[in-house]
Coordinates of C-alpha atoms and ligand atoms in Angstrom, one line a residue:
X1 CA 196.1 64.0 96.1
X2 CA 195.8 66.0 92.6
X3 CA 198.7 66.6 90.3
X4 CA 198.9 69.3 87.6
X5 CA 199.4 68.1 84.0
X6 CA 201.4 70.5 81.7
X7 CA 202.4 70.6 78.1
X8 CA 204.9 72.9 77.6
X9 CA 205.7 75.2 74.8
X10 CA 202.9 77.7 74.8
X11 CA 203.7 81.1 74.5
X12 CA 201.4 82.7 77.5
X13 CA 199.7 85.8 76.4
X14 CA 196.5 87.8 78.1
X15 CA 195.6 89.1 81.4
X16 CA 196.0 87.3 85.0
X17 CA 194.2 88.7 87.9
X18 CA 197.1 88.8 90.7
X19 CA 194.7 87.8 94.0
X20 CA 195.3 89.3 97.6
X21 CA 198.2 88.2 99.2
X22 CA 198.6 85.1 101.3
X23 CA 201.6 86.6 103.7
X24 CA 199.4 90.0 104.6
X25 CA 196.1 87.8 104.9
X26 CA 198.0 85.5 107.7
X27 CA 198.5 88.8 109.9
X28 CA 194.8 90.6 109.2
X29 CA 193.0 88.1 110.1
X30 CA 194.4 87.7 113.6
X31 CA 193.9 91.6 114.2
X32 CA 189.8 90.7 114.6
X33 CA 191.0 89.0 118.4
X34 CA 192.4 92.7 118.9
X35 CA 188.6 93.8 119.1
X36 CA 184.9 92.9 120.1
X37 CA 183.5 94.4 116.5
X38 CA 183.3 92.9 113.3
X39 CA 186.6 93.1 111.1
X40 CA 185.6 92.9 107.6
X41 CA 188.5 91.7 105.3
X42 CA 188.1 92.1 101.3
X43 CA 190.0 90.4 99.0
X44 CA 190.8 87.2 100.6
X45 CA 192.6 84.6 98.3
X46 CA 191.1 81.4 98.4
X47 CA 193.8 79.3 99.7
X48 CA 194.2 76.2 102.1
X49 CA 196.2 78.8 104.4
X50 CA 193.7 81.1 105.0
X51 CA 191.0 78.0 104.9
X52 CA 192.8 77.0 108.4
X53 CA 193.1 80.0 109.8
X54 CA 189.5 80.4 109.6
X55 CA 189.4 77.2 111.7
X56 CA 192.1 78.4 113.9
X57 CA 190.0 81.4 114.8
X58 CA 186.3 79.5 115.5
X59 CA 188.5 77.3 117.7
X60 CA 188.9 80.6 119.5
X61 CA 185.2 81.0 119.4
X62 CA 185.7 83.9 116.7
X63 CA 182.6 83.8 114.1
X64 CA 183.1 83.9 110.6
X65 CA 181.2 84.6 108.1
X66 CA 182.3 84.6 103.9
X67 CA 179.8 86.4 102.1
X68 CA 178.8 85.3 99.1
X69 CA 180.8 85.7 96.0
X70 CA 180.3 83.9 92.5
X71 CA 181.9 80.7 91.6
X72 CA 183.6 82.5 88.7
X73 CA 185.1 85.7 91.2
X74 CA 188.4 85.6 92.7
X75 CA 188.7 86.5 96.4
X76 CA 186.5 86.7 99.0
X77 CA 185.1 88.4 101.6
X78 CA 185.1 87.5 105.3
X79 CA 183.8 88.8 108.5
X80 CA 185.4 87.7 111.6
X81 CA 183.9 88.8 115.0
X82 CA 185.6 88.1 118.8
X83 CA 182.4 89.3 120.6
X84 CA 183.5 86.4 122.9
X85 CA 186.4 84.3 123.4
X86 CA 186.1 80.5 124.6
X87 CA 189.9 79.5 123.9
X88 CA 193.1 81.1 124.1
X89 CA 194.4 77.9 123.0
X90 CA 195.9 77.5 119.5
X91 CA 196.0 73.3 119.5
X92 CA 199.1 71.2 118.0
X93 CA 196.8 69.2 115.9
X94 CA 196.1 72.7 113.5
X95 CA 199.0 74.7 114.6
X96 CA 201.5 71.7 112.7
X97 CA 199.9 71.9 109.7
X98 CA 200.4 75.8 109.4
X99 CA 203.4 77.5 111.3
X100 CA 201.6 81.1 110.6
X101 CA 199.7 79.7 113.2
X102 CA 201.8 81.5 115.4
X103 CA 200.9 85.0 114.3
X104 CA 197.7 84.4 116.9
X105 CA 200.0 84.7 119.9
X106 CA 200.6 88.7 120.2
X107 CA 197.1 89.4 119.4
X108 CA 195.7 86.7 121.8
X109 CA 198.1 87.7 124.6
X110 CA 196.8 91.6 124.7
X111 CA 193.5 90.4 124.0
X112 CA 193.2 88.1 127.0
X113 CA 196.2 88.4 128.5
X114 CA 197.7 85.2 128.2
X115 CA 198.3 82.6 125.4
X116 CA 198.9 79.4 124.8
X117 CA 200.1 78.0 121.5
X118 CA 201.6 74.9 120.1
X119 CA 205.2 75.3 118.7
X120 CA 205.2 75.4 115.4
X121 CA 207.5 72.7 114.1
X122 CA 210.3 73.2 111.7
X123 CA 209.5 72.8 107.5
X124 CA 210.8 71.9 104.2
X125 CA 212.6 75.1 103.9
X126 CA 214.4 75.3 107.4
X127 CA 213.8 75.1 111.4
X128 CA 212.1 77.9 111.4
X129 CA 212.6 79.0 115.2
X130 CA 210.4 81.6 117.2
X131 CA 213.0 82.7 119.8
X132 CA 212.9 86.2 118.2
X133 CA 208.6 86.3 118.8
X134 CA 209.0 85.4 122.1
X135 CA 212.1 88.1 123.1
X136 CA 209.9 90.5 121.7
X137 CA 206.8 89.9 123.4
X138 CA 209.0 89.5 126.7
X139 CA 210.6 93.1 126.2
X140 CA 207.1 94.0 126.3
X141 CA 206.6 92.7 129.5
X142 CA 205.2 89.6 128.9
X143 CA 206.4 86.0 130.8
X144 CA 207.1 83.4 128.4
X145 CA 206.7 79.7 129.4
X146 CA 207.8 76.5 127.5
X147 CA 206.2 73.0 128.4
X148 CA 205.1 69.9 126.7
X149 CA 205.9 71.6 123.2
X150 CA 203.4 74.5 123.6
X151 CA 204.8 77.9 124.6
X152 CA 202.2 80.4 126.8
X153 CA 202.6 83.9 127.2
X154 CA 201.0 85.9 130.7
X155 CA 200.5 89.8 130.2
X156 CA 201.1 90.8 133.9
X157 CA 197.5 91.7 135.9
X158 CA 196.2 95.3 134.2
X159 CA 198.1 94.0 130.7
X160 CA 201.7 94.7 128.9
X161 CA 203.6 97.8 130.2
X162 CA 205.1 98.0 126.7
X163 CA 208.7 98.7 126.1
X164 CA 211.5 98.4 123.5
X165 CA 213.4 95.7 121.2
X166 CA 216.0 95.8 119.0
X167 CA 215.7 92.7 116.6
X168 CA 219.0 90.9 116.3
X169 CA 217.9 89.2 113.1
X170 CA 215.1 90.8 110.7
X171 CA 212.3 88.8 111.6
X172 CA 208.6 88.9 109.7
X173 CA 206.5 87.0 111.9
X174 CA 208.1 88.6 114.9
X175 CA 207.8 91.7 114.0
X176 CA 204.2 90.9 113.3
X177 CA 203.4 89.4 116.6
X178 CA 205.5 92.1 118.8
X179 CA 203.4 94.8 117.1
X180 CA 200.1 93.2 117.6
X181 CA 200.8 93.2 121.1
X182 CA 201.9 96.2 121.4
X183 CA 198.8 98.2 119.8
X184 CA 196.9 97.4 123.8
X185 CA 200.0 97.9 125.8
X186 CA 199.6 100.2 128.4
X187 CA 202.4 102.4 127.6
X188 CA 204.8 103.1 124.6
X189 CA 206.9 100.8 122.6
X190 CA 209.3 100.8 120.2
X191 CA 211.0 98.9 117.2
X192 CA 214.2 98.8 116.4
X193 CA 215.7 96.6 113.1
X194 CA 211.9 95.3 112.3
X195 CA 211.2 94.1 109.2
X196 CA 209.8 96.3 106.4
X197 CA 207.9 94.0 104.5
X198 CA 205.0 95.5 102.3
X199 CA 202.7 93.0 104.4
X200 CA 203.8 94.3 107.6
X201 CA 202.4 98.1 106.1
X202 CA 198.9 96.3 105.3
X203 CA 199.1 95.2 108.8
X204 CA 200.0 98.6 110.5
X205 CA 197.7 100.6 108.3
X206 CA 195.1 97.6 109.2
X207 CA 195.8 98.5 112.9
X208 CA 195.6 102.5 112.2
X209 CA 192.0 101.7 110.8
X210 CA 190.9 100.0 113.6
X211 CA 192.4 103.1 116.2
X212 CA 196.0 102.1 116.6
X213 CA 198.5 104.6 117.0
X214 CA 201.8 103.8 115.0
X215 CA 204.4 105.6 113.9
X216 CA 207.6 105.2 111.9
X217 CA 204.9 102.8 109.3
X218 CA 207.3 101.5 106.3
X219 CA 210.7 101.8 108.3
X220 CA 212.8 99.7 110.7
X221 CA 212.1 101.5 113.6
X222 CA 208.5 101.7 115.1
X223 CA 206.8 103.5 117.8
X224 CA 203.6 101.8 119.0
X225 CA 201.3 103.8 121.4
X226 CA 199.1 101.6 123.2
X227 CA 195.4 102.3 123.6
X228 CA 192.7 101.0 125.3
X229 CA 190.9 99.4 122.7
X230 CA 190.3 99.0 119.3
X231 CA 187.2 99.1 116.9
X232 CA 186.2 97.2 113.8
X233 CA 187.3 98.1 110.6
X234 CA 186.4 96.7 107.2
X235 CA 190.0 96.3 104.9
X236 CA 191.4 95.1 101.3
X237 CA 193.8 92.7 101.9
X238 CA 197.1 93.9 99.4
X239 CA 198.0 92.3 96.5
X240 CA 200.4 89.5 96.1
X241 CA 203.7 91.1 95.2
X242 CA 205.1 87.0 95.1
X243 CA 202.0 85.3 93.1
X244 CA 202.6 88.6 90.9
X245 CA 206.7 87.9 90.5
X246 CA 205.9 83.7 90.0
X247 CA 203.4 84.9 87.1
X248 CA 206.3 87.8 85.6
X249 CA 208.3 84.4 85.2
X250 CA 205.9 82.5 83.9
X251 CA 205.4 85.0 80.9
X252 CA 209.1 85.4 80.8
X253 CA 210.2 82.0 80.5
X254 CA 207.4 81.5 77.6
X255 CA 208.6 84.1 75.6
X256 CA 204.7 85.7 76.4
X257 CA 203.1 89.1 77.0
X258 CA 201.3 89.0 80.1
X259 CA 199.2 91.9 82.0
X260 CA 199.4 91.2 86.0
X261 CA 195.8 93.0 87.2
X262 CA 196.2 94.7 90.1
X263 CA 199.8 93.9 90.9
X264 CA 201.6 97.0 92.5
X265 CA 205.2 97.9 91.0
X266 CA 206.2 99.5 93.9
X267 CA 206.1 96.8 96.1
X268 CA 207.9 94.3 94.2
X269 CA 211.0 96.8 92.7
X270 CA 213.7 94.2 93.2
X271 CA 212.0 91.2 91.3
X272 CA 211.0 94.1 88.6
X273 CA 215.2 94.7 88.7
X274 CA 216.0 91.4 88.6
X275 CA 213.7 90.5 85.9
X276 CA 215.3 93.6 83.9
X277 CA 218.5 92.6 84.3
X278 CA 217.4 89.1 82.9
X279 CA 216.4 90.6 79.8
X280 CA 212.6 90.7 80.2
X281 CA 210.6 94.0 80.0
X282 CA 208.3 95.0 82.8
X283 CA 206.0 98.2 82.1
X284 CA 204.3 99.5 85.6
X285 CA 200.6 100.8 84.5
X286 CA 198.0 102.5 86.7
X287 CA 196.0 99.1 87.7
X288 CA 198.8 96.6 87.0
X289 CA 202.5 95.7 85.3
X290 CA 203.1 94.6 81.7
X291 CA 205.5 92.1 82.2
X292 CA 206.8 91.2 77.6
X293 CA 209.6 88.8 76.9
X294 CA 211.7 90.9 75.2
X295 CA 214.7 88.6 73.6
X296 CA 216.9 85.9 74.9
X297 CA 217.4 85.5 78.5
X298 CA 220.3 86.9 80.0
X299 CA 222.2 85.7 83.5
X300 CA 221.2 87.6 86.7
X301 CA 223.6 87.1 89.7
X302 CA 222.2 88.5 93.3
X303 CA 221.4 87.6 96.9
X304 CA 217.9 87.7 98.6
X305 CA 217.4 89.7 101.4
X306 CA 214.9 91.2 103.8
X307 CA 212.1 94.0 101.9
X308 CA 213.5 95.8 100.0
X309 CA 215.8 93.2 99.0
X310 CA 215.1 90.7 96.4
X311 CA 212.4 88.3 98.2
X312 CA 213.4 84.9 99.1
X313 CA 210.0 84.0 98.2
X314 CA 211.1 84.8 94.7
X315 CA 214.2 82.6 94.9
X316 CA 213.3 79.3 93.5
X317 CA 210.7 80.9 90.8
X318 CA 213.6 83.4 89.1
X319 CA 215.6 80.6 89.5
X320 CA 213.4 78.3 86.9
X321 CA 213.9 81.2 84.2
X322 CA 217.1 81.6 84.7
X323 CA 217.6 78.0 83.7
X324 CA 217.1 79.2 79.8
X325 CA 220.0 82.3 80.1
X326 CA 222.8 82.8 78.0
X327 CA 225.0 82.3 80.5
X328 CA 225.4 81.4 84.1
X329 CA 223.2 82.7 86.9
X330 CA 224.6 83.1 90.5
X331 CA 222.0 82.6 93.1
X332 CA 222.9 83.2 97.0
X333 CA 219.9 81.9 99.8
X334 CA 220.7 84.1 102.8
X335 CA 217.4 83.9 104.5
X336 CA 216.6 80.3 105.2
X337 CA 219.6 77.1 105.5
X338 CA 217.3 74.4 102.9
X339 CA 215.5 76.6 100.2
X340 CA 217.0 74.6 96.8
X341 CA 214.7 71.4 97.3
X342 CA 213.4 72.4 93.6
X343 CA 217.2 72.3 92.5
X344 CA 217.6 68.4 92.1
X345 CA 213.7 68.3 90.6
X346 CA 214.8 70.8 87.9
X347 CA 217.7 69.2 87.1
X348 CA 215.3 66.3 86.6
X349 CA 213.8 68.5 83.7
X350 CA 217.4 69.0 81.9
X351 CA 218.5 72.3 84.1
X352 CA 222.3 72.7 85.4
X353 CA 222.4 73.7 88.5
X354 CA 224.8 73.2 91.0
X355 CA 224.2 74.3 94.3
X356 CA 226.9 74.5 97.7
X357 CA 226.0 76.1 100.6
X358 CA 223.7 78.6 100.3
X359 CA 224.7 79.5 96.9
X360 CA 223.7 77.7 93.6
X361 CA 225.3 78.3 90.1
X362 CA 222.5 77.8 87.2
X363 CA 224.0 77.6 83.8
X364 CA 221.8 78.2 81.1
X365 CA 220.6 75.6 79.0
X366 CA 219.2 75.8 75.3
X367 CA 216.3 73.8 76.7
X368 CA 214.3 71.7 79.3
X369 CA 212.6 68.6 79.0
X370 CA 209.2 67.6 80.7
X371 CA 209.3 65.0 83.6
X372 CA 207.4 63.8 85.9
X373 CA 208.4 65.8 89.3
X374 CA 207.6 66.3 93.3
X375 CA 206.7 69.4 94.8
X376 CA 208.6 69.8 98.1
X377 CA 207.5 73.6 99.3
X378 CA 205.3 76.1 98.1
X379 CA 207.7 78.2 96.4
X380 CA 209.4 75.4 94.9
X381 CA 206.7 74.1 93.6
X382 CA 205.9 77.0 91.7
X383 CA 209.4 77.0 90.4
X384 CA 208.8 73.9 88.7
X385 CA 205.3 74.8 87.2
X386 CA 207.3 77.7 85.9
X387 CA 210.1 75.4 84.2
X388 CA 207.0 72.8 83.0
X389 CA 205.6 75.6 81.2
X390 CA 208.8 76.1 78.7
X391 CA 209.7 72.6 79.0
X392 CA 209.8 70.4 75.8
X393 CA 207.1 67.3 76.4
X394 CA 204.8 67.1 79.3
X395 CA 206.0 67.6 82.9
X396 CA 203.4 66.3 86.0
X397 CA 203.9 67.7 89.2
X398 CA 202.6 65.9 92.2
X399 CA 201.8 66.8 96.0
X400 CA 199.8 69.6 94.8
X401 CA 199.1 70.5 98.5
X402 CA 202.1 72.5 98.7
X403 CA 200.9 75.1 95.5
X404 CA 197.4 75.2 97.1
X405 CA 198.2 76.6 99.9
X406 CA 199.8 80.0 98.4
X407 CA 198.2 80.0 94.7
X408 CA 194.9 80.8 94.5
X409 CA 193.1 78.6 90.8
X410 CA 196.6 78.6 89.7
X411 CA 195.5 76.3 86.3
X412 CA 192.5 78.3 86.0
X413 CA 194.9 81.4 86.0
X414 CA 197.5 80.1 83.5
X415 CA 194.8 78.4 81.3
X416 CA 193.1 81.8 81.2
X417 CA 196.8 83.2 79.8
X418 CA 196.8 80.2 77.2
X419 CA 198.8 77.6 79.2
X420 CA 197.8 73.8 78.2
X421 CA 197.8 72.9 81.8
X422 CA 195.0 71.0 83.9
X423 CA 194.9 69.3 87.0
X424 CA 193.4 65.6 87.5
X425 CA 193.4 63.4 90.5
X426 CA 196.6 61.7 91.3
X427 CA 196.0 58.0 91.0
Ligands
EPZ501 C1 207.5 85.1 106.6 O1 207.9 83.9 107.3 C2 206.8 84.5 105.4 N1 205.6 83.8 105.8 C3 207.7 83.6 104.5 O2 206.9 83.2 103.4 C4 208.9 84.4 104.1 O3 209.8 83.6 103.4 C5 209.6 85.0 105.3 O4 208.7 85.8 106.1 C6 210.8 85.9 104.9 O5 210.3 86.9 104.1 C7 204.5 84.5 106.2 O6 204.5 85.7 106.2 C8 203.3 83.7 106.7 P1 211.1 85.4 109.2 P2 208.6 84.1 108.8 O7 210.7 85.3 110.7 O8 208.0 85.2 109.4 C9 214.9 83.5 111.3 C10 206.1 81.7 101.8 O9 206.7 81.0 100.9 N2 214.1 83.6 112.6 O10 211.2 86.7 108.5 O11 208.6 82.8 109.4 C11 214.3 82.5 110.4 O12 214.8 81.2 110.7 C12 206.7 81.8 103.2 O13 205.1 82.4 101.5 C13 214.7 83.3 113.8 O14 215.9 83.0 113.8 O15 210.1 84.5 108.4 C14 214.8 82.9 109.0 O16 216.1 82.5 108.8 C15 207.9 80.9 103.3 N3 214.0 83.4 114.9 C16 214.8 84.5 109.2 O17 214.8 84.7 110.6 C17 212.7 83.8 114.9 O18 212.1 83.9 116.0 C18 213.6 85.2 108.5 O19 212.5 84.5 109.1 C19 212.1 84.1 113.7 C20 212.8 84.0 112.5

């Protein structure tokens, strides 16, 4: 395993290239079972995520192909193409090492009508149920069975009638799945309470482009018509609005100027508020956003929430800057029950944080000091690169598995900024 090696201090300064995001990637690519033609996705990160996924989908007997792209480029291009399908069987063995693994029943179920798919076990973060995925598909007509820890949904003969369901929780990954299988129902179905996230609009307009019929795109209540069948489509992937908002705090916490290329303002206003209110300024520009320390730090108090709340994907990464406020930061987790396994690490690095329940207090510090630390999660892992790059000393983080899978070249991306940072293998 590989750690990252960082000497803090540096003041970042330059231009990162923000890549596409991991969270809309996770629900394109699954769209190519939807159809016999070739879906064509551009700007793919490179990341362990969407390496398995790949896997996950020849397993299915789906062909891929990356087309070539230089060393030096970020992204990549993939063609995926479900002429025909061998397997509607997503195996334990790659479902446990990535939960999105999940997002393939909806799709595979109107494909094929039926599905069979290892559950996805809990993670660092939480338990991570599917109950809501599987009420959703059943309102749309579909029989759900449980046994020997996989769960397989059966379309009835002729495919899903379609119908309606109200989410009792705002649910990403459910909403993903119930739409996917809604886009070859038979009939009508709508959405009630579904989640609004920026990735879930990359995968309805994804679907539009391929001959779906959605309506109500962007809101919490959605109207899927069901056709017959869908074409092929070739589609850039959005960009990260949370690799964007980890590298906002990155600059922040260095006291930098840093351009994010290609990062979209409007899908990331309540990390651009929150960062405002913590004293940094953030500039939206026609291909990007200006992020410019702009004086000392100030305390930020706020909650996340679903899109377009402030992202709990942002949580643990605001949370490392706020460590260096004047003052004393409020912090409340309302999404998932475990998300402050970076807490104790930073602390580790000099930070005061208390944490009880789902709320944690952060009172500034005038500093932090490099240690050696562990990544638990992929967010909080970032978190702690974050704190590393202010810290006083050198700060190694290990179990660099966990950034890898949602930061595409992240040293070559800070070094490029002027971060002393390099990775080496972990003896
Ligand atoms: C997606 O996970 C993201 N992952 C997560 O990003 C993100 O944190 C999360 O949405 C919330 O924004 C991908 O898109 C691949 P949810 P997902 O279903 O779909 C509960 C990252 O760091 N729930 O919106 O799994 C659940 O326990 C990752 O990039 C149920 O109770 O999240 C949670 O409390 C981490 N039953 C809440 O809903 C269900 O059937 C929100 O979960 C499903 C979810």
């Amino acid at each position: 395993m590989d750690k990252i090696i960082i000497r803090g201090g540096k003041r970042l300064s330059g231009t990162i290239p923000v890549s596409g995001a991991k969270n809309a990637a996770l629900t394109l690519l699954p769209c190519a079972l939807l159809t016999d033609e070739p879906l064509t996705l551009r700007n793919l990160p490179r990341l362990a995520d969407i390496d398995g996924f790949q896997h996950l989908m020849n397993q299915f007997g789906v062909t891929t192909v990356i087309q070539g792209s230089r060393p030096e480029d970020f992204g990549r291009v993939m063609s995926l193409e479900a002429t025909r399908i061998t397997s509607s069987v997503a195996p334990y063995d790659l479902v446990r090492k990535m939960r999105a693994s999940i997002l393939v029943l909806g799709p595979m179920l109107a494909r094929m009508g039926e599905a069979t798919v290892s559950l996805p076990g809990g993670c660092a973060i939480g338990n991570r149920p599917i109950d809501l995925h599987l009420k959703a598909l059943e309102a749309l007509g579909a029989t759900i069975e449980l046994a020997q820890g996989y769960v397989r949904a059966i379309a009835p003969d002729g495919g899903l009638p379609g119908g309606r369901y109200s989410f009792p929780v705002v649910s990403v990954g459910a909403t993903e799945n119930a739409i996917m299988a809604a886009v070859l129902a038979n009939g009508k179905s709508t959405f009630h309470n579904a989640a609004r996230e920026p990735e879930i609009v990359d995968l309805c307009k994804l679907l539009v482009a391929m001959g779906a019929e959605i309506e109500g795109i962007g809101t919490s209540d959605l109207t899927v018509h069901g056709v017959s069948r869908l074409h092929g489509a070739t589609y850039r992937v959005m960009s990260d609005r949370i690799e964007a908002g980890s590298y906002a705090c990155a600059a922040a916490i260095t006291g930098g100027e840093v351009f994010l290329k290609n990062a979209v303002a409007e899908e990331m206003e309540a990390t651009i508020q929150a960062l405002r209110d913590a004293g940094v300024a953030i500039e939206p520009r026609r291909d990007g956003i200006q992020v410019t320390a702009d004086g000392p730090l100030k305390p930020v108090t706020l909650s996340t929430a679903p899109y377009p709340g402030f992202a709990t994907d942002m949580q643990a990464q605001l949370m490392a800057l706020l460590c260096l406020a004047k003052g004393s930061s409020v912090l409340t987790e309302t999404i998932f029950e475990n998300r402050y396994m970076h807490v104790p690490e930073l602390n580790r690095m000099g930070a005061k944080i208390e944490t009880k329940g789902r709320t944690a207090v952060v009172h500034g510090v005038d500093e932090l000091t490099g240690a050696e630390v562990m990544a638990t999660d992929l967010r909080a892992s970032m978190s702690l690169v974050i704190a590393g790059l202010a810290a006083k000393g050198e700060t190694q983080v290990h179990r660099l598995y966990h950034l890898d899978r949602g930061y595409e070249r992240l040293e070559e991306k800070l070094a490029l900024v002027g971060a002393d940072i390099e990775r080496v293998g972990d003896d």
